[in-house]
Amino acid sequence: ITLPAEITDLIIDHLHDDVQSLRQCSLVSNEWQAASRFHIFSVVLLSLYSIDQMLEVIFYPQSPIPSCIRELHIIDGQGRDFDPKWVNQKLPLIDFDSMQRLSFLSLEQVDFSTLSSNTLAILRAIAGRIVRIELIYVHFGDWDSCTYFLGVAISLRTLVSFVTTCTGDSTVPSPNSVVLPALVELELGNDDDPFLNLFRYYDSMPHIRALNLYLGKQNIELMANSLPHFGSITHLLIQTHSALSSTDIPEDLDMFKNSNLKTIIFEAPAELIVKMLTRASTIQRVYMNAPSNSVDLDSLVRVLVGLPNAQIFLSNMQSLSAGWDELGDRVHLRQSGTSLRDFEPEFMRE
């Protein structure tokens, strides 16, 4: 029986995250092999332990496989220590020009101050056609070297930064600092991230519509002063740690002054949510991921009652006290938490 190509493509697309089944499909015929490869090699991880095999199996001369790669992860280190062993030597051996579908680049434990000029040129060439970049435990010599790398990413729309560091006090941009791309989504995973310079030193804010913010004692005053002027934001996710208390939040904090901000996601204790929501009169959707049951939830209910136009979404709560009845049908229970990626179709629209 011969199935139309459209049907077999649908079958293989349905198996996109089942690598074992895709491997079996790739043995059926040349046509099935090409369609299966599209998913099997959509995500590739390069590290000290995989690079030699990758050079032999995937990145051999005239290989058709690199054209399937959409996400590329480069890890240079072991544990949480920078341990450059291979990037400068072996990254130049890969033909990145053949990765025509590449749109996602993740760099983990990469120390840019140790990269050769050849390696840096390669990474900048990749960044020039990337839509999403993740920097995980990445170190830059200074802010200018950071913007030198990212300044060429003209297609970049999402930047994720987790424990990104710069040497010493060199995070202040120089007068010749490169302008960063027009970001739509920014995720900052710690409260002393160098990308907070976007809020501190630049006269014109980037047109960010979705912000994932780790709110800590070091950046709360900066955010209190900056976010009210960040009129482009439509979606905001706030994370905090247990060391941050409601007394750390200034009484005049008004992070929700922007009328464009309609959706907020909290990963924070309920007492912090109460204090931050008291001024959020224009919010239309409030998501709370696993709010604590050990606090006075009546205060939380009262502040939510004061947002008559907002839908309330609660995750990981098995039951609600009678006090929640006052919110009527505006409360919705969810089995799992919410992230900004759930709303990409909304804020990524031009």
Protein backbone atom coordinates (compact mmCIF):
# COMPACT_ATOMS: atom_id res chain seq x y z
CA ILE A 1 0.00 0.00 0.00
CA THR A 2 1.36 3.42 -0.96
CA LEU A 3 0.30 6.28 1.23
CA PRO A 4 0.27 9.86 -0.07
CA ALA A 5 3.29 11.86 1.07
CA GLU A 6 0.99 14.25 2.93
CA ILE A 7 -0.27 11.40 5.13
CA THR A 8 3.18 10.01 5.95
CA ASP A 9 4.40 13.51 6.78
CA LEU A 10 1.50 13.91 9.22
CA ILE A 11 2.35 10.59 10.85
CA ILE A 12 6.01 11.47 11.24
CA ASP A 13 5.21 14.99 12.45
CA HIS A 14 3.01 13.41 15.14
CA LEU A 15 6.08 11.48 16.34
CA HIS A 16 8.24 14.61 16.51
CA ASP A 17 9.29 14.00 20.14
CA ASP A 18 9.52 10.18 19.98
CA VAL A 19 13.10 9.67 18.83
CA GLN A 20 13.01 5.87 19.05
CA SER A 21 9.96 5.66 16.75
CA LEU A 22 11.49 8.23 14.39
CA ARG A 23 14.59 6.07 14.10
CA GLN A 24 12.43 3.15 13.04
CA CYS A 25 10.59 5.33 10.53
CA SER A 26 13.89 6.45 9.03
CA LEU A 27 14.61 2.83 8.01
CA VAL A 28 11.45 2.46 5.92
CA SER A 29 12.52 4.38 2.80
CA ASN A 30 14.57 7.33 1.61
CA GLU A 31 11.50 9.56 1.78
CA TRP A 32 10.71 8.53 5.35
CA GLN A 33 14.36 8.92 6.28
CA ALA A 34 14.45 12.56 5.17
CA ALA A 35 11.21 13.38 7.01
CA SER A 36 12.38 11.58 10.17
CA ARG A 37 15.75 13.31 10.16
CA PHE A 38 13.96 16.65 10.19
CA HIS A 39 12.80 15.88 13.75
CA ILE A 40 15.60 13.61 15.02
CA PHE A 41 18.23 16.28 14.43
CA SER A 42 16.12 19.34 15.15
CA VAL A 43 17.97 19.79 18.48
CA VAL A 44 21.72 19.22 18.70
CA LEU A 45 23.94 19.53 21.78
CA LEU A 46 27.66 20.11 21.39
CA SER A 47 29.96 19.55 24.35
CA LEU A 48 33.40 18.23 25.14
CA TYR A 49 31.91 14.75 25.36
CA SER A 50 29.94 14.80 22.11
CA ILE A 51 31.91 16.95 19.69
CA ASP A 52 34.18 14.24 18.21
CA GLN A 53 31.24 11.96 17.47
CA MET A 54 29.23 14.85 16.08
CA LEU A 55 32.04 15.79 13.69
CA GLU A 56 32.08 12.24 12.41
CA VAL A 57 28.36 11.42 12.27
CA ILE A 58 26.63 14.76 11.63
CA PHE A 59 29.11 17.34 10.40
CA TYR A 60 31.01 15.34 7.84
CA PRO A 61 31.61 16.99 4.42
CA GLN A 62 28.45 17.41 2.32
CA SER A 63 26.28 16.05 5.14
CA PRO A 64 22.54 16.73 4.67
CA ILE A 65 21.88 16.56 8.41
CA PRO A 66 22.91 20.11 9.47
CA SER A 67 20.09 21.53 7.36
CA CYS A 68 17.65 19.90 9.83
CA ILE A 69 19.07 21.62 12.92
CA ARG A 70 16.81 24.26 14.44
CA GLU A 71 18.18 24.40 17.99
CA LEU A 72 21.90 24.35 18.78
CA HIS A 73 23.20 24.01 22.35
CA ILE A 74 26.90 24.60 23.03
CA ILE A 75 28.24 23.68 26.48
CA ASP A 76 31.86 24.50 27.30
CA GLY A 77 32.62 23.38 30.84
CA GLN A 78 32.04 20.83 33.55
CA GLY A 79 29.95 21.24 36.67
CA ARG A 80 29.59 24.97 37.18
CA ASP A 81 33.21 25.89 36.42
CA PHE A 82 34.45 27.29 33.14
CA ASP A 83 36.59 24.59 31.63
CA PRO A 84 37.31 25.44 27.98
CA LYS A 85 38.72 22.40 26.26
CA TRP A 86 37.38 22.25 22.78
CA VAL A 87 35.48 25.32 21.52
CA ASN A 88 38.45 27.22 20.06
CA GLN A 89 39.91 24.07 18.54
CA LYS A 90 36.86 22.29 17.12
CA LEU A 91 34.07 24.78 16.57
CA PRO A 92 35.81 26.08 13.40
CA LEU A 93 35.57 22.55 11.96
CA ILE A 94 31.78 22.76 11.74
CA ASP A 95 30.08 24.11 8.62
CA PHE A 96 27.52 26.42 10.19
CA ASP A 97 26.49 27.84 6.82
CA SER A 98 24.69 24.56 6.13
CA MET A 99 22.38 25.07 9.15
CA GLN A 100 19.80 26.91 7.10
CA ARG A 101 16.94 26.39 9.61
CA LEU A 102 18.86 27.34 12.74
CA SER A 103 16.88 29.84 14.84
CA PHE A 104 17.71 28.96 18.47
CA LEU A 105 21.17 29.19 20.05
CA SER A 106 21.94 28.22 23.65
CA LEU A 107 25.37 28.90 25.13
CA GLU A 108 26.16 27.38 28.51
CA GLN A 109 29.31 27.90 30.62
CA VAL A 110 31.02 29.79 27.82
CA ASP A 111 33.66 32.34 28.82
CA PHE A 112 33.86 34.89 26.01
CA SER A 113 37.11 36.29 27.38
CA THR A 114 38.82 32.99 26.46
CA LEU A 115 37.46 32.76 22.90
CA SER A 116 39.77 33.25 19.95
CA SER A 117 38.92 35.88 17.36
CA ASN A 118 38.09 33.07 14.91
CA THR A 119 35.65 31.42 17.33
CA LEU A 120 34.03 34.74 18.20
CA ALA A 121 33.57 35.50 14.50
CA ILE A 122 31.84 32.14 14.06
CA LEU A 123 29.46 32.75 16.96
CA ARG A 124 28.68 36.26 15.73
CA ALA A 125 27.87 34.86 12.28
CA ILE A 126 25.46 32.39 13.90
CA ALA A 127 23.89 35.08 16.06
CA GLY A 128 23.19 37.12 12.95
CA ARG A 129 20.35 34.77 11.97
CA ILE A 130 19.05 33.65 15.36
CA VAL A 131 15.59 34.44 16.74
CA ARG A 132 16.17 33.18 20.29
CA ILE A 133 19.41 33.16 22.32
CA GLU A 134 19.91 31.67 25.76
CA LEU A 135 22.96 32.59 27.84
CA ILE A 136 23.38 30.18 30.76
CA TYR A 137 26.35 30.72 33.10
CA VAL A 138 28.06 32.80 30.41
CA HIS A 139 30.84 35.26 31.20
CA PHE A 140 31.85 38.39 29.28
CA GLY A 141 34.97 40.45 29.86
CA ASP A 142 32.89 43.65 29.88
CA TRP A 143 29.59 45.07 28.71
CA ASP A 144 31.01 46.18 25.38
CA SER A 145 32.17 42.65 24.54
CA CYS A 146 28.64 41.48 25.33
CA THR A 147 27.01 44.01 23.02
CA TYR A 148 29.68 43.31 20.38
CA PHE A 149 28.47 39.72 20.28
CA LEU A 150 24.74 40.46 20.37
CA GLY A 151 24.77 43.62 18.28
CA VAL A 152 24.81 41.62 15.04
CA ALA A 153 21.72 39.59 16.00
CA ILE A 154 19.39 41.61 13.81
CA SER A 155 16.70 38.88 13.87
CA LEU A 156 16.86 38.34 17.64
CA ARG A 157 13.49 38.59 19.37
CA THR A 158 14.00 36.59 22.59
CA LEU A 159 16.97 36.85 24.95
CA VAL A 160 17.27 34.62 28.01
CA SER A 161 19.99 35.36 30.55
CA PHE A 162 20.68 33.17 33.58
CA VAL A 163 23.70 33.97 35.77
CA THR A 164 25.39 35.98 33.03
CA THR A 165 28.38 37.86 34.43
CA CYS A 166 30.78 40.62 33.41
CA THR A 167 34.18 41.30 34.93
CA GLY A 168 34.31 43.80 37.80
CA ASP A 169 32.52 47.11 37.36
CA SER A 170 32.85 47.12 33.57
CA THR A 171 29.11 46.70 32.96
CA VAL A 172 28.71 50.42 32.28
CA PRO A 173 28.40 50.87 28.50
CA SER A 174 30.94 53.03 26.75
CA PRO A 175 29.84 55.89 24.47
CA ASN A 176 30.60 53.60 21.51
CA SER A 177 28.64 50.65 22.87
CA VAL A 178 26.75 48.70 20.19
CA VAL A 179 22.97 49.06 20.20
CA LEU A 180 21.23 45.80 21.02
CA PRO A 181 18.58 44.34 18.70
CA ALA A 182 14.86 45.09 18.94
CA LEU A 183 13.90 42.49 21.53
CA VAL A 184 10.33 41.37 22.05
CA GLU A 185 10.95 39.04 25.02
CA LEU A 186 13.57 39.34 27.77
CA GLU A 187 14.13 36.84 30.59
CA LEU A 188 16.49 37.73 33.45
CA GLY A 189 17.23 34.90 35.85
CA ASN A 190 18.99 36.77 38.67
CA ASP A 191 18.77 40.20 40.25
CA ASP A 192 22.26 41.44 39.35
CA ASP A 193 22.17 40.49 35.69
CA PRO A 194 24.26 42.78 33.45
CA PHE A 195 21.30 43.11 31.06
CA LEU A 196 19.64 45.26 33.70
CA ASN A 197 21.82 47.92 32.07
CA LEU A 198 19.09 48.07 29.43
CA PHE A 199 16.94 49.75 32.08
CA ARG A 200 19.68 51.73 33.80
CA TYR A 201 21.85 53.38 31.17
CA TYR A 202 19.84 53.71 27.96
CA ASP A 203 17.73 56.73 27.18
CA SER A 204 15.27 54.82 24.99
CA MET A 205 13.95 51.52 26.30
CA PRO A 206 13.88 48.50 23.97
CA HIS A 207 10.41 47.66 22.69
CA ILE A 208 10.00 44.62 24.95
CA ARG A 209 6.49 43.22 25.20
CA ALA A 210 7.19 40.24 27.48
CA LEU A 211 9.49 40.45 30.52
CA ASN A 212 10.46 37.57 32.79
CA LEU A 213 11.96 39.28 35.82
CA TYR A 214 13.73 37.84 38.83
CA LEU A 215 12.87 40.38 41.49
CA GLY A 216 15.44 40.58 44.28
CA LYS A 217 16.74 43.06 46.81
CA GLN A 218 19.45 44.27 44.43
CA ASN A 219 17.18 45.24 41.56
CA ILE A 220 13.84 46.07 43.15
CA GLU A 221 14.52 49.81 43.35
CA LEU A 222 15.74 49.84 39.74
CA MET A 223 12.61 48.02 38.59
CA ALA A 224 10.38 50.30 40.65
CA ASN A 225 11.87 53.32 38.85
CA SER A 226 12.03 51.77 35.37
CA LEU A 227 8.96 49.63 34.76
CA PRO A 228 6.41 52.45 35.01
CA HIS A 229 8.12 53.98 31.97
CA PHE A 230 8.28 50.70 30.08
CA GLY A 231 5.08 51.27 28.16
CA SER A 232 5.54 48.48 25.63
CA ILE A 233 5.20 45.61 28.13
CA THR A 234 2.01 43.55 27.77
CA HIS A 235 3.09 40.37 29.65
CA LEU A 236 5.09 40.29 32.90
CA LEU A 237 6.35 37.31 34.90
CA ILE A 238 7.72 38.06 38.36
CA GLN A 239 9.85 35.56 40.28
CA THR A 240 11.18 36.10 43.79
CA HIS A 241 13.07 34.13 46.40
CA SER A 242 12.16 33.51 50.02
CA ALA A 243 14.61 36.12 51.31
CA LEU A 244 12.53 38.92 49.77
CA SER A 245 9.76 40.12 52.06
CA SER A 246 6.91 42.56 51.62
CA THR A 247 8.83 45.16 53.65
CA ASP A 248 11.49 45.20 50.92
CA ILE A 249 8.95 46.55 48.44
CA PRO A 250 8.74 50.36 48.52
CA GLU A 251 5.35 51.75 49.45
CA ASP A 252 5.32 53.86 46.29
CA LEU A 253 6.14 50.93 44.02
CA ASP A 254 3.90 51.12 40.98
CA MET A 255 5.07 48.53 38.46
CA PHE A 256 1.66 48.35 36.80
CA LYS A 257 1.26 51.93 35.72
CA ASN A 258 1.30 50.98 32.03
CA SER A 259 -2.14 50.57 30.55
CA ASN A 260 -0.74 48.09 28.00
CA LEU A 261 0.16 45.56 30.72
CA LYS A 262 -2.72 43.09 30.77
CA THR A 263 -1.22 39.75 31.85
CA ILE A 264 0.93 39.06 34.90
CA ILE A 265 2.32 35.76 36.18
CA PHE A 266 3.51 35.43 39.78
CA GLU A 267 5.98 32.91 41.15
CA ALA A 268 6.11 34.62 44.52
CA PRO A 269 4.74 34.35 48.06
CA ALA A 270 1.17 35.52 48.46
CA GLU A 271 2.08 38.45 50.75
CA LEU A 272 4.29 39.88 47.98
CA ILE A 273 1.55 39.35 45.41
CA VAL A 274 -0.88 41.29 47.62
CA LYS A 275 1.42 44.27 47.91
CA MET A 276 2.25 44.39 44.20
CA LEU A 277 -1.33 43.92 43.00
CA THR A 278 -2.81 46.75 45.03
CA ARG A 279 -1.97 49.16 42.19
CA ALA A 280 -2.70 46.83 39.26
CA SER A 281 -6.09 48.22 38.34
CA THR A 282 -5.77 47.60 34.60
CA ILE A 283 -4.66 43.94 34.81
CA GLN A 284 -6.95 41.53 32.98
CA ARG A 285 -5.30 38.16 33.75
CA VAL A 286 -3.46 37.14 36.92
CA TYR A 287 -1.67 33.78 37.05
CA MET A 288 -0.33 32.52 40.38
CA ASN A 289 1.94 29.49 40.25
CA ALA A 290 1.68 27.54 43.50
CA PRO A 291 0.76 30.36 45.94
CA SER A 292 1.60 29.56 49.55
CA ASN A 293 -1.23 28.25 51.71
CA SER A 294 0.55 29.28 54.92
CA VAL A 295 -0.29 32.99 54.69
CA ASP A 296 -3.43 35.04 55.15
CA LEU A 297 -5.16 34.24 51.86
CA ASP A 298 -8.07 36.49 52.84
CA SER A 299 -5.82 39.48 52.07
CA LEU A 300 -5.12 38.02 48.66
CA VAL A 301 -8.82 37.52 48.00
CA ARG A 302 -9.56 41.11 48.98
CA VAL A 303 -7.02 42.58 46.58
CA LEU A 304 -8.28 40.31 43.78
CA VAL A 305 -11.84 41.46 44.44
CA GLY A 306 -10.54 44.95 43.79
CA LEU A 307 -9.63 43.90 40.23
CA PRO A 308 -13.16 43.41 38.86
CA ASN A 309 -12.03 42.97 35.25
CA ALA A 310 -9.32 40.38 35.95
CA GLN A 311 -9.52 36.63 35.44
CA ILE A 312 -7.64 34.70 38.15
CA PHE A 313 -5.72 31.50 37.35
CA LEU A 314 -4.35 29.37 40.20
CA SER A 315 -2.03 26.40 39.71
CA ASN A 316 -1.30 23.41 41.95
CA MET A 317 -4.09 24.13 44.41
CA GLN A 318 -6.31 21.19 45.27
CA SER A 319 -9.05 23.17 46.95
CA LEU A 320 -10.09 26.71 47.77
CA SER A 321 -11.47 28.12 50.98
CA ALA A 322 -14.96 29.59 51.11
CA GLY A 323 -13.51 33.08 50.89
CA TRP A 324 -12.70 32.55 47.21
CA ASP A 325 -16.41 32.30 46.44
CA GLU A 326 -16.54 36.07 46.50
CA LEU A 327 -14.61 36.07 43.21
CA GLY A 328 -17.37 34.06 41.55
CA ASP A 329 -16.58 32.50 38.18
CA ARG A 330 -13.43 34.58 37.70
CA VAL A 331 -11.27 31.92 39.41
CA HIS A 332 -9.84 29.06 37.32
CA LEU A 333 -7.79 26.16 38.67
CA ARG A 334 -4.88 24.80 36.63
CA GLN A 335 -2.94 21.58 37.03
CA SER A 336 0.40 23.11 36.10
CA GLY A 337 2.12 26.47 36.19
CA THR A 338 2.26 29.06 33.44
CA SER A 339 5.24 30.59 31.66
CA LEU A 340 5.65 33.37 29.12
CA ARG A 341 6.11 30.81 26.36
CA ASP A 342 2.43 29.93 26.75
CA PHE A 343 1.61 33.41 25.45
CA GLU A 344 4.11 33.72 22.59
CA PRO A 345 1.37 33.77 19.93
CA GLU A 346 0.05 36.93 21.63
CA PHE A 347 3.11 39.05 22.31
CA MET A 348 5.13 37.90 19.29
CA ARG A 349 2.51 39.29 16.93
CA GLU A 350 3.76 42.44 15.26
